[in-house]
């Protein structure tokens, strides 16, 4: 059997291969260089490891070469092919720009040219995605194997790092540097340093990550297959004996699944982590299971005209390399989080300001940096140990305070304090009242030791955290709406949920090929251009609805999805269902709606979501409709810690909303049992108890049943909730009954009255034998909200026939081409269904510019069997297929080609 041959290519489960029950990565230190010319990221990652308590010698079920996790068991692989080929060493010197000097990677600086030659490696059947160091065969199955999740990476070297060579150790940590303590004791004490010394710990980790390789730089033995990187040290039989600090030198691939190389809306090349189903394993070797919570720091080199945005707790100030071709950006986090939450974006973006300069507004693409650069004194990317030690206790933002910050085209200069927005809530006219009477100020953290904002008194009163917005030049004007909305949404989220888990927030308007409306990560949100309103004149607050609610959804993920995460990835509803439920509450608070207005808006949105869920469940496999597909085995892993994520690679799943919608309705059901206000107060209590931790459904539900004991007395038990909502496909009885109530809500009845008018108008045009043109009847149409307009178009989609005159009147009356993307999507469906050729331009525009929402519109164009519509689908696909998300492209090509 060939390695990984037991992984059926037809299955859609994602293997998590890391043996996290044996050894854990506690910290990642990345040193990366972004090469736009080759569309790769090269560099190294240093892993700080800690063996798990009780982990002994290589246990039965440990994953060795060619093994794979399948259906909860470990299946042994077979022999390896012996063919060998040589790949380009990633340590080679890259020409940053011809004739302008060269950029050296950290590996070359560290090891020198001779060591670079020793980093050459052999590969086995590269076409089969298998690679090994040349001495891997000399290791034994009795040796302990560190297994990391990894794919689409070219690994050139894995070595132990000699942390004892860091001269600053003895002065900074005298208690752990005696002759007999050794590097293992030092690393254990370093990992265990209290959060009160986090900055010192951070700097020591940085020093260790730059230390040379141990034992003269000899490489450890490694083997990479389709899904993992396996590392051994000959003669080491247990996790306790295994090296505590490893450096892995590698290079990504242009087609690697974790990052997207594409062009932004200004036609400039950019790269970003795309929220891929395989997460970050094609960006750096890591432990993917959520339980592998770690901190990280990253040094990223990018061309000097680019901006680097990343998950990081402080605004970075880039440093300039001596040749001025590259800038160096440094980010870090102190809250342990799963490696899947690491996020990176590098591109020619500009920061959105309250006023856009005329030069930028005209699309001038001159050089702009997000921060003033600082000269380096110790060579490219380096600071001396003395500089690092003297910097302990001072943050980057403190060091550069007072330096100018460029935020526009070079002529707009502000102080660094103003790079972030600190909006006055009173100026925005927002209420500063809080309805969290159920929660007191005393917070006792249950998570591991890290600098937690929930215990900081200043953080509790910080309703609006510092925030920035970035985007391509051509969208800066439109993106101002995001900058205006952010303070309101952040303040509303604080009112509903309490302390902001993260100290700052960047929002990036991502390229058109991004596969969803938004994605939240620590300290950064990716927002689709589809969330930006086209800008109907006079639309006012109504025109902000999609953008505002989407921002509230992504902000809600700071609490549910990030600071509280799912312990089992199959329970996506814990993240998406919660964020969908909370987005309505936070957006209503941001709009300052009354209780009655909030309830009416909520019922209308509930009916729209019910229709979407009902339609999706009719047209999807039952196995994809279950919120807890592992049922009673949820959260369980193999002895080594490895597991499979059910259906994670199913291409249809990427476009399904069941975890969002069914999860949302479960929460609405629970709120109906205890009361809306009491339920929100319970959310705050739950956040206080579980922040900084991973949870399963049962954690939320059990605490709820304890907090509200009347629920069980009414027969609502944990097993009943599982049976009705989580462990079976389909729609629960309560939801059927409740949808009938929502369909009679006032805002819905208003829509139905308008639909009747449009149907009557259409029928008046369908008479036969008229010899002269009739004057259009005068009809007064009621002004509707954007959500009502979505409902109106959905109801009209149920009509078998609408006249051309009616379609034209609809377009004119509601200015449909200038509405938000949700409205335009329904309009395009109506255009396709009724073959309204005059608006095919609207359909084409939607498919080109709203790719996150247009996937199934291609199918509707093809199924009509109209040659003109099919030609439109093929033309649009040919124009955007290179920039499309890979999953979306596969699905669309199956429909069209």
Tab-separated table of N, CA, C and O in Angstrom, residues 352-358 360-362 471-484 532-533:
chain	number	residue	atom	x	y	z
A	352	UNK	N	-8.288	53.379	5.119
A	352	UNK	CA	-9.447	54.238	4.891
A	352	UNK	C	-9.444	55.337	5.940
A	352	UNK	O	-9.293	55.075	7.143
A	353	UNK	N	-9.592	56.564	5.497
A	353	UNK	CA	-9.685	57.693	6.419
A	353	UNK	C	-11.051	58.352	6.271
A	353	UNK	O	-11.786	58.087	5.323
A	354	UNK	N	-11.367	59.211	7.214
A	354	UNK	CA	-12.668	59.872	7.183
A	354	UNK	C	-12.841	60.685	5.912
A	354	UNK	O	-13.933	60.794	5.360
A	355	UNK	N	-11.746	61.256	5.435
A	355	UNK	CA	-11.781	62.018	4.192
A	355	UNK	C	-10.756	61.423	3.246
A	355	UNK	O	-9.582	61.295	3.591
A	356	UNK	N	-11.172	61.055	2.053
A	356	UNK	CA	-10.263	60.494	1.052
A	356	UNK	C	-9.699	61.626	0.203
A	356	UNK	O	-10.445	62.451	-0.328
A	357	UNK	N	-8.376	61.680	0.079
A	357	UNK	CA	-7.755	62.751	-0.703
A	357	UNK	C	-8.133	62.615	-2.173
A	357	UNK	O	-8.337	61.509	-2.671
A	358	UNK	N	-8.221	63.740	-2.887
A	358	UNK	CA	-8.566	63.679	-4.321
A	358	UNK	C	-7.622	62.778	-5.113
A	358	UNK	O	-8.047	62.074	-6.013
A	360	UNK	N	-6.029	60.059	-4.151
A	360	UNK	CA	-6.391	58.660	-3.967
A	360	UNK	C	-7.725	58.356	-4.606
A	360	UNK	O	-7.948	57.289	-5.157
A	361	UNK	N	-8.648	59.291	-4.502
A	361	UNK	CA	-9.975	59.064	-5.052
A	361	UNK	C	-9.917	58.849	-6.550
A	361	UNK	O	-10.750	58.167	-7.137
A	362	UNK	N	-8.911	59.445	-7.206
A	362	UNK	CA	-8.754	59.262	-8.642
A	362	UNK	C	-7.979	57.995	-8.970
A	362	UNK	O	-7.727	57.691	-10.125
A	471	UNK	N	-8.306	48.795	2.416
A	471	UNK	CA	-8.892	48.284	1.190
A	471	UNK	C	-8.125	48.774	-0.020
A	471	UNK	O	-7.187	49.570	0.097
A	472	UNK	N	-8.497	48.305	-1.193
A	472	UNK	CA	-7.879	48.812	-2.425
A	472	UNK	C	-8.292	50.257	-2.664
A	472	UNK	O	-9.338	50.715	-2.174
A	473	UNK	N	-7.479	50.960	-3.405
A	473	UNK	CA	-7.734	52.389	-3.637
A	473	UNK	C	-9.120	52.631	-4.225
A	473	UNK	O	-9.844	53.537	-3.817
A	474	UNK	N	-9.529	51.786	-5.173
A	474	UNK	CA	-10.792	52.027	-5.873
A	474	UNK	C	-12.016	51.882	-4.964
A	474	UNK	O	-13.111	52.303	-5.338
A	475	UNK	N	-11.841	51.279	-3.775
A	475	UNK	CA	-12.987	51.078	-2.879
A	475	UNK	C	-12.890	51.911	-1.598
A	475	UNK	O	-13.712	51.749	-0.699
A	476	UNK	N	-11.905	52.794	-1.502
A	476	UNK	CA	-11.745	53.568	-0.274
A	476	UNK	C	-12.968	54.425	0.029
A	476	UNK	O	-13.375	54.573	1.185
A	477	UNK	N	-13.558	54.997	-1.013
A	477	UNK	CA	-14.728	55.840	-0.799
A	477	UNK	C	-15.892	55.018	-0.235
A	477	UNK	O	-16.529	55.396	0.751
A	478	UNK	N	-16.168	53.881	-0.851
A	478	UNK	CA	-17.254	53.017	-0.369
A	478	UNK	C	-16.962	52.479	1.026
A	478	UNK	O	-17.870	52.313	1.840
A	479	UNK	N	-15.685	52.200	1.295
A	479	UNK	CA	-15.326	51.600	2.577
A	479	UNK	C	-15.455	52.573	3.734
A	479	UNK	O	-15.381	52.157	4.895
A	480	UNK	N	-15.687	53.841	3.440
A	480	UNK	CA	-15.901	54.790	4.527
A	480	UNK	C	-17.138	54.428	5.355
A	480	UNK	O	-17.205	54.725	6.542
A	481	UNK	N	-18.100	53.755	4.722
A	481	UNK	CA	-19.293	53.352	5.468
A	481	UNK	C	-18.917	52.376	6.583
A	481	UNK	O	-19.512	52.387	7.658
A	482	UNK	N	-17.918	51.526	6.334
A	482	UNK	CA	-17.457	50.588	7.360
A	482	UNK	C	-16.827	51.356	8.517
A	482	UNK	O	-17.077	51.068	9.691
A	483	UNK	N	-16.014	52.348	8.181
A	483	UNK	CA	-15.364	53.160	9.209
A	483	UNK	C	-16.399	53.896	10.062
A	483	UNK	O	-16.224	54.056	11.275
A	484	UNK	N	-17.486	54.336	9.442
A	484	UNK	CA	-18.543	55.031	10.197
A	484	UNK	C	-19.346	54.070	11.066
A	484	UNK	O	-19.796	54.437	12.147
A	532	UNK	N	-20.482	46.000	0.982
A	532	UNK	CA	-20.526	47.449	0.795
A	532	UNK	C	-21.714	47.792	-0.084
A	532	UNK	O	-21.859	47.252	-1.172
A	533	UNK	N	-22.545	48.678	0.386
A	533	UNK	CA	-23.750	49.031	-0.379
A	533	UNK	C	-23.367	49.767	-1.653
A	533	UNK	O	-22.431	50.563	-1.671
